[in-house]
Short mmCIF file of C-alpha atoms and ligand atoms in Angstrom, two decimals:
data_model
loop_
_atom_site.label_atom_id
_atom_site.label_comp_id
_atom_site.label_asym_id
_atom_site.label_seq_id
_atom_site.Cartn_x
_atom_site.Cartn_y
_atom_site.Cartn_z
CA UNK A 1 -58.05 39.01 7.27
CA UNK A 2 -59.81 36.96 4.93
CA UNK A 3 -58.93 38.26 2.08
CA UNK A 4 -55.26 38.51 3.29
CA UNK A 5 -55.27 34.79 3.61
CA UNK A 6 -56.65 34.01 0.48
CA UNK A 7 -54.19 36.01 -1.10
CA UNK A 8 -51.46 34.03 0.41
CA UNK A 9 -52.88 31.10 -0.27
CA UNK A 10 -52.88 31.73 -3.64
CA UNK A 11 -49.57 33.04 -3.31
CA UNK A 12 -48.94 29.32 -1.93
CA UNK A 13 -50.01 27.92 -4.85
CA UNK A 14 -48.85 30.05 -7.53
CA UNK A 15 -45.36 29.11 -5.50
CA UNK A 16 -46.53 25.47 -5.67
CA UNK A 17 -46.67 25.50 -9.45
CA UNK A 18 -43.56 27.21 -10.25
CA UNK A 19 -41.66 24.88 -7.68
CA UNK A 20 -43.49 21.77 -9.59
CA UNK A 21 -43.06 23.34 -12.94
CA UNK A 22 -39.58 23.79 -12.00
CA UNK A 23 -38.93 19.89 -10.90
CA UNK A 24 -40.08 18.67 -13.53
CA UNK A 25 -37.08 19.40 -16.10
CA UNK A 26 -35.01 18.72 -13.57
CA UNK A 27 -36.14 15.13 -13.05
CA UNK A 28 -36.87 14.68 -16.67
CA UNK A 29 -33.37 15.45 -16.97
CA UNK A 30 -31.68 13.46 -14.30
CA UNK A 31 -33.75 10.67 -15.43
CA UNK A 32 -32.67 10.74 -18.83
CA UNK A 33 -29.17 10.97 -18.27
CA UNK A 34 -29.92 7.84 -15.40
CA UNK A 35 -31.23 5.87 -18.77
CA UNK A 36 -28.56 7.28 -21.29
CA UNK A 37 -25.87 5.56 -18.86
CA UNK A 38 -27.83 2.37 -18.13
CA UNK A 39 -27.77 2.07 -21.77
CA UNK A 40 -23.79 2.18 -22.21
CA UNK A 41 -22.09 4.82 -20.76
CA UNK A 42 -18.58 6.48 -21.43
CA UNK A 43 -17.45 4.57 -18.60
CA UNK A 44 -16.48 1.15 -19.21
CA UNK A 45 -13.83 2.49 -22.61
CA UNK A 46 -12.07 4.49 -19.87
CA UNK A 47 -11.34 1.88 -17.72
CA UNK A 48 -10.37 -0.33 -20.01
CA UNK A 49 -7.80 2.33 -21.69
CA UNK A 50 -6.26 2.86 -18.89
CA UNK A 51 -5.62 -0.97 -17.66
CA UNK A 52 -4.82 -1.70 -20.64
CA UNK A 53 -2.19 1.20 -22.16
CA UNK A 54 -0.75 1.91 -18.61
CA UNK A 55 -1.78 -1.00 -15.93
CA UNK A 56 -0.08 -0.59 -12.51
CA UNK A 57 0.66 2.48 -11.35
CA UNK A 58 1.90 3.34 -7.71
CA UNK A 59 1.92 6.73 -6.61
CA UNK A 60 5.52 8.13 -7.36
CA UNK A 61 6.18 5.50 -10.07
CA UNK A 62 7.00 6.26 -13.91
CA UNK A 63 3.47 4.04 -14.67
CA UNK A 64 1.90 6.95 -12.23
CA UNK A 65 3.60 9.95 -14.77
CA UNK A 66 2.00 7.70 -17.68
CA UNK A 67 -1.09 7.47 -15.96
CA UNK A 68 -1.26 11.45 -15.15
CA UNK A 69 -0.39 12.07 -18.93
CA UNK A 70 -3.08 9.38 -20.08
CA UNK A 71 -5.57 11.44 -17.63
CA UNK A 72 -4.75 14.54 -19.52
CA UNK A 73 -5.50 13.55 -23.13
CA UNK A 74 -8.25 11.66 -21.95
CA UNK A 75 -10.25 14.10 -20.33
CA UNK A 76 -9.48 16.76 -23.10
CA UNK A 77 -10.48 13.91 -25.58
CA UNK A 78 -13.62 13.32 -24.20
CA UNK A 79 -14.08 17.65 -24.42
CA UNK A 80 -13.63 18.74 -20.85
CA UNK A 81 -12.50 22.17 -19.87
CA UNK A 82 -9.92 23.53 -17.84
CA UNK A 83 -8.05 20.62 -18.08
CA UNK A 84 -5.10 20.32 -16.29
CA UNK A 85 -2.73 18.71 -13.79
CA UNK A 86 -2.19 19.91 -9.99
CA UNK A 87 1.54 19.05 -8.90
CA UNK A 88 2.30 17.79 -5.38
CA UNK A 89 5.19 15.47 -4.10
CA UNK A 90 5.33 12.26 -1.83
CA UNK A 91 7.86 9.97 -0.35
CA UNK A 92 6.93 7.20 -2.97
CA UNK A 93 7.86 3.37 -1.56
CA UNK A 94 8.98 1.11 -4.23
CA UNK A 95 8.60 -2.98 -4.10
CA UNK A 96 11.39 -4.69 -4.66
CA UNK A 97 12.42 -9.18 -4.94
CA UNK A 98 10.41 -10.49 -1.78
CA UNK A 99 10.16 -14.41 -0.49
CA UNK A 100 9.34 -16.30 2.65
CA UNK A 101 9.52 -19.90 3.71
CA UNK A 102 9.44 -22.36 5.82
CA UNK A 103 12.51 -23.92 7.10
CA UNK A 104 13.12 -27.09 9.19
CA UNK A 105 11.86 -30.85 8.87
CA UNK A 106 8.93 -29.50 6.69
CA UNK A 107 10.21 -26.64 4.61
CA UNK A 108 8.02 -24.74 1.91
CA UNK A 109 7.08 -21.85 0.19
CA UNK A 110 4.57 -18.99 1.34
CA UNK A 111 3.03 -16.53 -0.78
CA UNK A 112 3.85 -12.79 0.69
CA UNK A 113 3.36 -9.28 -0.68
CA UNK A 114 5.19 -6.95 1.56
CA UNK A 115 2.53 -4.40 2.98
CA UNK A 116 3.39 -0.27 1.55
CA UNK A 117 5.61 1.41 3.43
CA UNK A 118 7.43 -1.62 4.75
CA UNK A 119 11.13 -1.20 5.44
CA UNK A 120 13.37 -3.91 3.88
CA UNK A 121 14.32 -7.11 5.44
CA UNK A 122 18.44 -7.07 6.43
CA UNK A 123 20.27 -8.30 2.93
CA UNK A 124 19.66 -12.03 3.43
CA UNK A 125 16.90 -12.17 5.01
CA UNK A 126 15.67 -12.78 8.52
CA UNK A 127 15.01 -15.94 9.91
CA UNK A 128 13.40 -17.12 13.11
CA UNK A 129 11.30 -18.66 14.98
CA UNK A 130 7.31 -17.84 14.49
CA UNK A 131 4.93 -16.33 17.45
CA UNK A 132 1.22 -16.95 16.11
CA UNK A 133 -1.61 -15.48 16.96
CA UNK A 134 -5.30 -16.62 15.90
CA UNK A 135 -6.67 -12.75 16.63
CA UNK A 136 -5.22 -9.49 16.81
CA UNK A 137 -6.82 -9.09 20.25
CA UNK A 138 -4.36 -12.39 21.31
CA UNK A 139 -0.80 -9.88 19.98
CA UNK A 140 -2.13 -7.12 21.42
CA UNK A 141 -2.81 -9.11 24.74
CA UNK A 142 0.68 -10.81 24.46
CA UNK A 143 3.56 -8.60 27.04
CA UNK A 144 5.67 -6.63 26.35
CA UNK A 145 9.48 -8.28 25.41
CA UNK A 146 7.70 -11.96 25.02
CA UNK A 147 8.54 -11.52 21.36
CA UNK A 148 12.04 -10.85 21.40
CA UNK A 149 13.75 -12.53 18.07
CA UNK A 150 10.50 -13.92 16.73
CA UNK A 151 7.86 -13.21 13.52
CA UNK A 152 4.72 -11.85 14.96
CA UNK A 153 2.33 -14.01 13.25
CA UNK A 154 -1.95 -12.48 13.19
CA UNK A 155 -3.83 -15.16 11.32
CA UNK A 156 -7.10 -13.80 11.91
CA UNK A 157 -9.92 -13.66 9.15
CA UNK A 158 -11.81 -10.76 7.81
CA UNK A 159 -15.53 -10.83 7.62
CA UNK A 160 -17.17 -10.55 4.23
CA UNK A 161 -20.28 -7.93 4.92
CA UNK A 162 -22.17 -5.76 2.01
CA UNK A 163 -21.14 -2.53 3.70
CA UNK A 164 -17.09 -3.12 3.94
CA UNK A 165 -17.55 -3.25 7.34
CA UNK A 166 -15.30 -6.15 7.62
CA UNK A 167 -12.37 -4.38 6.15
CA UNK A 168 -12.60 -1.19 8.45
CA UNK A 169 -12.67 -3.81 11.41
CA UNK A 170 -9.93 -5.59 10.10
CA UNK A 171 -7.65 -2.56 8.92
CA UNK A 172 -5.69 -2.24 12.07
CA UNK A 173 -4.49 -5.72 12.15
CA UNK A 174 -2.74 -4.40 8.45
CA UNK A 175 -1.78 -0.49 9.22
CA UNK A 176 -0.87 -1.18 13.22
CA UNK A 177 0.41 -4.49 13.65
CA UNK A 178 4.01 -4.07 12.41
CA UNK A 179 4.66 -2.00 15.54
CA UNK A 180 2.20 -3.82 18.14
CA UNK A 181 4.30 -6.45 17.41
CA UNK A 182 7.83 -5.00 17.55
CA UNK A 183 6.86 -2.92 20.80
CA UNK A 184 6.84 -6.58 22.00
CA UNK A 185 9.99 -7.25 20.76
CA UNK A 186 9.23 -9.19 17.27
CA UNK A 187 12.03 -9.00 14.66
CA UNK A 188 9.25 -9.07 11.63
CA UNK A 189 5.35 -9.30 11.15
CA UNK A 190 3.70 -11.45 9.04
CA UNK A 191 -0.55 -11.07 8.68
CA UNK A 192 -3.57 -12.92 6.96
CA UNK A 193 -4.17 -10.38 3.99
CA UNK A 194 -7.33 -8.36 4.80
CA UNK A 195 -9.37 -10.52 1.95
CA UNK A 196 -12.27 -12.93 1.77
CA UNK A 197 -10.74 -15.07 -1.47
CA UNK A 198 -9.66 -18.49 -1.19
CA UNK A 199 -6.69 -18.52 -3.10
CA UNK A 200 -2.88 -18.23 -2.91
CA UNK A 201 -2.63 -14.35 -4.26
CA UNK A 202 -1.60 -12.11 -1.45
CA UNK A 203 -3.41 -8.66 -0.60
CA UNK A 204 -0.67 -5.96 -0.02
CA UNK A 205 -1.64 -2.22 1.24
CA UNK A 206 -0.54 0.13 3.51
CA UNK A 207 0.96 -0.20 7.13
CA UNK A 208 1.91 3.08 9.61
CA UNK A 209 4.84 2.58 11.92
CA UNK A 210 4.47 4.59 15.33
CA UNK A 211 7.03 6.16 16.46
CA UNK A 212 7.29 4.24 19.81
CA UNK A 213 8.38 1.15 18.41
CA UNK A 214 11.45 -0.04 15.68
CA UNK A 215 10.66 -0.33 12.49
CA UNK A 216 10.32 -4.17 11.46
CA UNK A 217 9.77 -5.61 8.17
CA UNK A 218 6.17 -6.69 7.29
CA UNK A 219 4.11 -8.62 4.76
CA UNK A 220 0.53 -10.38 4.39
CA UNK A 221 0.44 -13.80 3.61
CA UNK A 222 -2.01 -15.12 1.72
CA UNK A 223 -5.12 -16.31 2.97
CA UNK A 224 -4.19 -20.30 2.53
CA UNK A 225 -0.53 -19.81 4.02
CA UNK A 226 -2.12 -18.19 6.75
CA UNK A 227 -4.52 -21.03 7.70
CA UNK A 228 -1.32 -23.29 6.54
CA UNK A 229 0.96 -21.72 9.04
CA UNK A 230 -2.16 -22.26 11.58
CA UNK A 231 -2.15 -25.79 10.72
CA UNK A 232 1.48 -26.40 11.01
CA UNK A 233 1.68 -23.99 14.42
CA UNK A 234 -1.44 -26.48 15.53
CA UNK A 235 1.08 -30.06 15.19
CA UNK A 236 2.73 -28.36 18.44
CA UNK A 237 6.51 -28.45 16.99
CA UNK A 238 8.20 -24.53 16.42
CA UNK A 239 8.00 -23.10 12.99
CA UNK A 240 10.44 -21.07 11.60
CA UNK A 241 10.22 -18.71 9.09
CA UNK A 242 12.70 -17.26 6.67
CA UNK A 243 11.28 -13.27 4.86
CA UNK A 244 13.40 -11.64 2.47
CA UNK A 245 11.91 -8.13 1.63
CA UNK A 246 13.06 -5.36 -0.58
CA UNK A 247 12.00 -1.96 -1.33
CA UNK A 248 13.39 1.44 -1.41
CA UNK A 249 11.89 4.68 -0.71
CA UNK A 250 12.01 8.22 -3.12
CA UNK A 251 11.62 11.04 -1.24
CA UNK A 252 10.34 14.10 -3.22
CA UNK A 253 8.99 11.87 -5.93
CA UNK A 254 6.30 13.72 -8.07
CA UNK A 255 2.77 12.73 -8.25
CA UNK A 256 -0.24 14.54 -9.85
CA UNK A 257 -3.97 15.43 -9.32
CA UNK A 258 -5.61 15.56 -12.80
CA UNK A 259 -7.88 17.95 -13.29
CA UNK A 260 -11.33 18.69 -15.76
CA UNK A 261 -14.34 20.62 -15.55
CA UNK A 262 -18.14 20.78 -17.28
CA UNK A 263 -18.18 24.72 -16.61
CA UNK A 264 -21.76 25.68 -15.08
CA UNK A 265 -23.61 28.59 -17.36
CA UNK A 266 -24.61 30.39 -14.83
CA UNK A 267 -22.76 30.26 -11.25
CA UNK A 268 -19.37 28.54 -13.12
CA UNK A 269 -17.81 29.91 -8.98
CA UNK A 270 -19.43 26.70 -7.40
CA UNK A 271 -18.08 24.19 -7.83
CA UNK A 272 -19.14 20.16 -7.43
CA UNK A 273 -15.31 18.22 -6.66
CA UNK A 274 -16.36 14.28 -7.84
CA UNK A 275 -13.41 11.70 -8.32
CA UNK A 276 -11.49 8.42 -8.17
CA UNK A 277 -7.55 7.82 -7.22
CA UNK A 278 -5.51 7.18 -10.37
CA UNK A 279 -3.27 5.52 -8.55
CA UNK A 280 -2.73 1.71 -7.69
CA UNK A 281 -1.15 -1.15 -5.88
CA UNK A 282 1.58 -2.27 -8.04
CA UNK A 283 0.09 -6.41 -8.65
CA UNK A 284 -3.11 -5.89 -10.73
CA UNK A 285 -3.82 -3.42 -12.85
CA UNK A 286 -5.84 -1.17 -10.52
CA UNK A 287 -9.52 -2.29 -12.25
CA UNK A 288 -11.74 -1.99 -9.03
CA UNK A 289 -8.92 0.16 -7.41
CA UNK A 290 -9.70 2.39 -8.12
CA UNK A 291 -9.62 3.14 -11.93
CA UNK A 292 -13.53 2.13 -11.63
CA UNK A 293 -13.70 5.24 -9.59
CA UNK A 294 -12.26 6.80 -12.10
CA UNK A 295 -14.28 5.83 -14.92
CA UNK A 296 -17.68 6.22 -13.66
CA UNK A 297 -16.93 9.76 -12.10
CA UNK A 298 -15.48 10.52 -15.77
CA UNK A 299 -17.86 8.87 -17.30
CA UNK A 300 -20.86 10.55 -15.51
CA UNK A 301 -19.27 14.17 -15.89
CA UNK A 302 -19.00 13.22 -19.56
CA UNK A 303 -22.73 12.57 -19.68
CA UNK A 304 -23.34 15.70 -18.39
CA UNK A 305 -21.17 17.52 -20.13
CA UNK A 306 -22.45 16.30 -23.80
CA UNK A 307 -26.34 17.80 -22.58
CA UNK A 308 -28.04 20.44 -24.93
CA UNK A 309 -26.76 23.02 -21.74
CA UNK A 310 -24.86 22.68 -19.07
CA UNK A 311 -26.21 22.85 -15.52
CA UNK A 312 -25.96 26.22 -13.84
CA UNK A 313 -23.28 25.16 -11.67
CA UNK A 314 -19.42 23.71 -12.49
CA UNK A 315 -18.69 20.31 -12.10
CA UNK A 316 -15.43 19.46 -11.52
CA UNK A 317 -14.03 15.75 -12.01
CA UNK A 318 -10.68 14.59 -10.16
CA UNK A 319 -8.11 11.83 -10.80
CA UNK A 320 -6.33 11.83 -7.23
CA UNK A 321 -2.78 10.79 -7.77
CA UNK A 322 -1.93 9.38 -4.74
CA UNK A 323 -4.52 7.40 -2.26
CA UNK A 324 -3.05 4.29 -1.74
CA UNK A 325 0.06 6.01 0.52
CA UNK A 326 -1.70 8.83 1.14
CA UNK A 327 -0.89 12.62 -0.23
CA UNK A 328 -3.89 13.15 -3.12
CA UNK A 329 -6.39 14.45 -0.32
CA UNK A 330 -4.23 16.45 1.71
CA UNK A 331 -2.19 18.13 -1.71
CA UNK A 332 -6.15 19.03 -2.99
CA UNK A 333 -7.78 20.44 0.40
CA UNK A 334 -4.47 22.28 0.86
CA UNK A 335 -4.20 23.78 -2.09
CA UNK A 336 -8.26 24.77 -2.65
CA UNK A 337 -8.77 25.75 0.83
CA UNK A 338 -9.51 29.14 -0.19
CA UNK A 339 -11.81 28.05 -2.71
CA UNK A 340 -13.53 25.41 -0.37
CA UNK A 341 -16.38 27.63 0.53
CA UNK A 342 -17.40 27.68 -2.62
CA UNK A 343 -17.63 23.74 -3.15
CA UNK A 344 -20.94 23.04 -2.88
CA UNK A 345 -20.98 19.10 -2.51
CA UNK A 346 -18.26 16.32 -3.00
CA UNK A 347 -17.85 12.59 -3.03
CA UNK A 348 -15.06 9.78 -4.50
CA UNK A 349 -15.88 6.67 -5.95
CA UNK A 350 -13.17 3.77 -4.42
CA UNK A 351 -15.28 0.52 -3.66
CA UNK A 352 -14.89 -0.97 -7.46
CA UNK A 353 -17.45 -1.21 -9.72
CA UNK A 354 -20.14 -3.40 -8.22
CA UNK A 355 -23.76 -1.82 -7.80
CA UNK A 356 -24.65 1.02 -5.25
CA UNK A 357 -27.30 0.47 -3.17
CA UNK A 358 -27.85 3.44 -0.72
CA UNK A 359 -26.65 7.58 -0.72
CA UNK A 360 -26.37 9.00 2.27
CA UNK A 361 -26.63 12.94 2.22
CA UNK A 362 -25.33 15.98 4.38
CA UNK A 363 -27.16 15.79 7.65
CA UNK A 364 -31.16 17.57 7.54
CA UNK A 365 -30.86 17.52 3.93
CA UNK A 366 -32.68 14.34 3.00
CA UNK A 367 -36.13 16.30 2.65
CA UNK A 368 -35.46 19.20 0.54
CA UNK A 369 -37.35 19.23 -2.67
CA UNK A 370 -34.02 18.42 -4.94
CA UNK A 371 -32.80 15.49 -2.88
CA UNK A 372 -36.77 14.45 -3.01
CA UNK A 373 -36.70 14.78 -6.86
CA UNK A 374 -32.97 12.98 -6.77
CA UNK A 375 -34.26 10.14 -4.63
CA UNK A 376 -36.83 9.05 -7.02
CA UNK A 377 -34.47 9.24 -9.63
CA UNK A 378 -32.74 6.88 -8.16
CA UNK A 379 -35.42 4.20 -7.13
CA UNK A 380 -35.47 2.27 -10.57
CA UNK A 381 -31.81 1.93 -9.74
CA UNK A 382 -32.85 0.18 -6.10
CA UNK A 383 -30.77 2.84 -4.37
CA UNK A 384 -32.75 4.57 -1.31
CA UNK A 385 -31.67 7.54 0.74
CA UNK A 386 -30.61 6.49 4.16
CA UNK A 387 -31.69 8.30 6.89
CA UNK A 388 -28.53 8.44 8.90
CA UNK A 389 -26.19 11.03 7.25
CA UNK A 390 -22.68 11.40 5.31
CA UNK A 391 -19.88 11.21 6.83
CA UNK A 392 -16.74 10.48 5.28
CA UNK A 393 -17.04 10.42 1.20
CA UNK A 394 -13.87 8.74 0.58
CA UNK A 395 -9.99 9.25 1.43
CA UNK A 396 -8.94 11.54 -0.99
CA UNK A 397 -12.12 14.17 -0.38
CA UNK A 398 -12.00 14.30 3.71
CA UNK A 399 -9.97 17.01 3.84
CA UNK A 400 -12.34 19.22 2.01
CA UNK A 401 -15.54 17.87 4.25
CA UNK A 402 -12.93 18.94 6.67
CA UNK A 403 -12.91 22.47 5.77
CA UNK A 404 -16.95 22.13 5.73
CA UNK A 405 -17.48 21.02 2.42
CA UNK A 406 -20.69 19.16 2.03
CA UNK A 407 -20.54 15.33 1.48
CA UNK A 408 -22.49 12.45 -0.09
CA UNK A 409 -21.49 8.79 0.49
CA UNK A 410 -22.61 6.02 -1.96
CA UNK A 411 -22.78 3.04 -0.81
CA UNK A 412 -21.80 -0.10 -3.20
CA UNK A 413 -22.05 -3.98 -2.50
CA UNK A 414 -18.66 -4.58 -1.38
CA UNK A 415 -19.84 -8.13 -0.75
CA UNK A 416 -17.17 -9.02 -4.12
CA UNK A 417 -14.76 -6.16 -3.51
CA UNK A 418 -12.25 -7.92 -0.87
CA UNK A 419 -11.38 -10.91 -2.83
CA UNK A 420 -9.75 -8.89 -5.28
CA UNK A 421 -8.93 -5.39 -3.69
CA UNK A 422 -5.12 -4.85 -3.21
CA UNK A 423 -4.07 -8.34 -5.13
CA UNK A 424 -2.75 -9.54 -8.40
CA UNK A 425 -6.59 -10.25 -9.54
CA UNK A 426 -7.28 -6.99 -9.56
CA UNK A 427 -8.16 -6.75 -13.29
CA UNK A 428 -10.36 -5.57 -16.25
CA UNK A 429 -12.15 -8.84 -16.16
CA UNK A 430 -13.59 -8.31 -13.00
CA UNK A 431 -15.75 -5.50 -14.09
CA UNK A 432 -19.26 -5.94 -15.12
CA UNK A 433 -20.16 -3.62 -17.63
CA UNK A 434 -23.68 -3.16 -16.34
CA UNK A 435 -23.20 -3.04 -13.31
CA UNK A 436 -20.91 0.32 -13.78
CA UNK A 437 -23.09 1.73 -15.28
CA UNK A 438 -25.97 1.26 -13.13
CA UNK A 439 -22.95 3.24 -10.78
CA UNK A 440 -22.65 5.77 -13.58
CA UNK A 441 -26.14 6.32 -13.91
CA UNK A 442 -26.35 7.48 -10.25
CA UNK A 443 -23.42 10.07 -9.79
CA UNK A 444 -24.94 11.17 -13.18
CA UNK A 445 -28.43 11.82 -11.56
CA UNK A 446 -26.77 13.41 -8.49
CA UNK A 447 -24.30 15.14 -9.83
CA UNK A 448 -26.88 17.05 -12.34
CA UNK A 449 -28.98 17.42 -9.74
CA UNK A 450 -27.14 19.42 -7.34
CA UNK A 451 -25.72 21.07 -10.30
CA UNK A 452 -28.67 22.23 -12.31
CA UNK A 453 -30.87 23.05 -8.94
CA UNK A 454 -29.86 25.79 -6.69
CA UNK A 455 -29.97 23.09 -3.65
CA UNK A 456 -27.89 24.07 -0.95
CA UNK A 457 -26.61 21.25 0.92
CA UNK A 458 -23.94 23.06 3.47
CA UNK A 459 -25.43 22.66 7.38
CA UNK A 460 -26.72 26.52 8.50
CA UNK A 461 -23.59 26.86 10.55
CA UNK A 462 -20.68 26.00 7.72
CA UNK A 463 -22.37 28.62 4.93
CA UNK A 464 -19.48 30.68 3.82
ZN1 ZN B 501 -8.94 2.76 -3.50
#
């Protein structure tokens, strides 16, 4: 008995050792790619070639075909494998001329984007009087027919928070209020943008009609027309309001997943799915939104794929083609299903380019010895694990955690994000360099991590 348990224990040890000997490269590793990209990484040149040589570029939009070929030469330029393009179609909504004003005693102009997917206004325009509400709660409260011929007008104000929070709170005064408000007979909807700027450039993004309710035109106003039209609502005299909205929609219209790999040497069959959405709203150039996503996934691939040896496993890097309206994540999970067994992890990148400052991790996984390893790794980068696990990853990757794909969240300071998101200001000059990297230098950690160690992060009852 004795002697049985000193031979385990020695057993214990001898494990002990290997498992330490064993870390160590692997953290050496991860560290030094952390530094290589804290020190300039590949990042920043991407993103700024693609704002620059193609700009805007909505899903379904010759600037989107641009953008797919760009993605192409760019991955096989920076010497990815397997790269290629993954062909899917959408109903693609294009923008057309759009105004609204004031009319009566004190007529004036109000900056609008029309939100995606927005039917167009009647040729003309439509003008009437305004009903406005100072919360969501107040239009949703309001009965049904009280808004027959009117503008449903939602002039309530998101909350700036570190997490995003705000936004999710916000979103269904954007994606839902269109048809709140024309189940209560409203003719059109007008809402604050979902933004925490302070100036006159409109946020635009996606609504969803239900089908319960007619269609009705709908736009965000900026955040100063909003608290102008509360203002003029408040001197107790009717408002009208006169929106003109175009936009037409393609059905069919092509769009593109774009495609590279750094092929693993030893299990090349699973696979690590990383990305950002290539596509963008159509008034910036799509700098935080999400070609940052782009850039540091590429970039941090691209670190990893310029090491002596690549890691055991494959990791693949995705430019999702169409997030914004939706189609990138359902076209990928359908079309890998078969393969999604084999996935061992995955994650986007679409909250801009402003540091990250926790991971969360598949659920029981925090403790394993890799993610232990990974989480000092990232410490000199102030990120720490949270406790509470991953859940959703990102838009354009849910359908794969769907299928029981394993899932990391990082979280960025999105304190920043929502003044720009979704507006005209969403450009290059936003981006600090840095503070990219510092995201680069963390997907680069992670992504070698799970890659080079034989971690398995799928729950006991998902394992293929
Ligand atoms: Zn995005």
């Amino acid at each position: 008995m004795r002697l049985a348990l000193a031979a385990s224990a020695a057993l214990v040890l001898a494990a002990a050792a290997t498992s330490s000997a064993n870390a160590q490269p692997l953290a050496d590793t991860a560290a030094a790619l952390r530094d290589k990209a804290l020190a300039g990484s590949p990042a920043y040149p991407v993103l700024e070639s693609l704002t620059t040589e193609i700009g805007a570029r909505p899903a379904g939009s010759a600037a989107q075909r641009r953008a797919m070929e760009w993605g192409v030469a760019k991955l096989k330029a920076l010497g990815f494998q397997n790269v290629h393009t993954e062909p899917f179609t959408i109903t693609a909504w294009v923008r057309g001329p759009e105004s609204a004003e004031v009319t009566g005693v004190n007529p004036q102009h109000l900056a609008i984007l029309g939100l995606g997917g927005s039917v167009p206004t009647p040729a003309g325009g439509v003008e009437a009087e305004i009903a406005l509400f100072h919360t969501y709660a107040d239009l949703l409260a309001a009965p049904m027919g009280s808004l027959k011929g009117k503008i449903a007008v939602v002039t309530e104000a998101m909350v700036r928070t570190q997490d995003g929070s705000g936004y999710g709170a916000a979103n269904p005064i954007r994606r839902s209020g269109a048809s709140e408000a024309a189940k209560r007979g409203a003719v059109a909807y007008l809402c604050r943008s979902l933004a925490t700027n302070e100036n006159r450039l409109p946020h635009t993004g996606a609504l969803d009609y239900t089908p319960d309710a007619p269609k009705i035109p709908a736009a965000a106003l900026s955040v100063v027309d909003a608290e102008q039209l509360d203002r003029m609502v408040a001197l107790g005299k009717p408002v009208r309001v006169k929106l003109s909205l175009d936009s037409h929609t393609v059905p069919n219209a092509p769009a593109w997943n774009v495609v590279g790999e750094v092929v693993g040497r030893e299990k090349p069959d699973q696979i690590i799915v990383i990305g950002g959405h290539l596509d963008s709203w159509d008034p910036g150039t799509g700098a935080i939104d999400d070609g940052a996503g782009v850039a540091i996934t590429v970039g941090a691939a691209k670190l990893i794929n310029d090491l002596p040896a690549h890691p055991k496993r494959t990791v693949r890097v995705v430019m999702f083609g169409s997030e914004e309206m939706d189609g990138s994540g359902e076209a990928y999970a359908k079309a890998h299903a078969a393969e999604a067994p084999h996935i061992v992890l995955t994650g986007e990148s679409d909250e801009g380019a402003d540091p990250i400052w926790s991971l969360a991790l598949p659920k029981g996984t925090a403790d394993l010895p890799a993610m232990k390893t990974l989480a000092n790794v990232l410490a000199p980068l102030k990120i720490f694990v949270d406790r509470a696990p991953s859940r959703f990853g990102g838009s354009d990757v849910v359908g794969l955690v769907m299928q029981g794909v394993p899932v990391i969240d990082y979280h960025q300071d999105a304190t920043r994000y929502f003044d720009i998101h979704h507006s005209a200001d969403d450009t290059l000059d936003k981006v600090d360099r840095p503070k990219m990297d510092q995201n680069v230098a963390a997907w680069a950690a992670l992504v070698y991590v799970v890659a080079e160690s034989d971690v398995d992060l799928r729950p006991a009852a998902a394992k293929p």
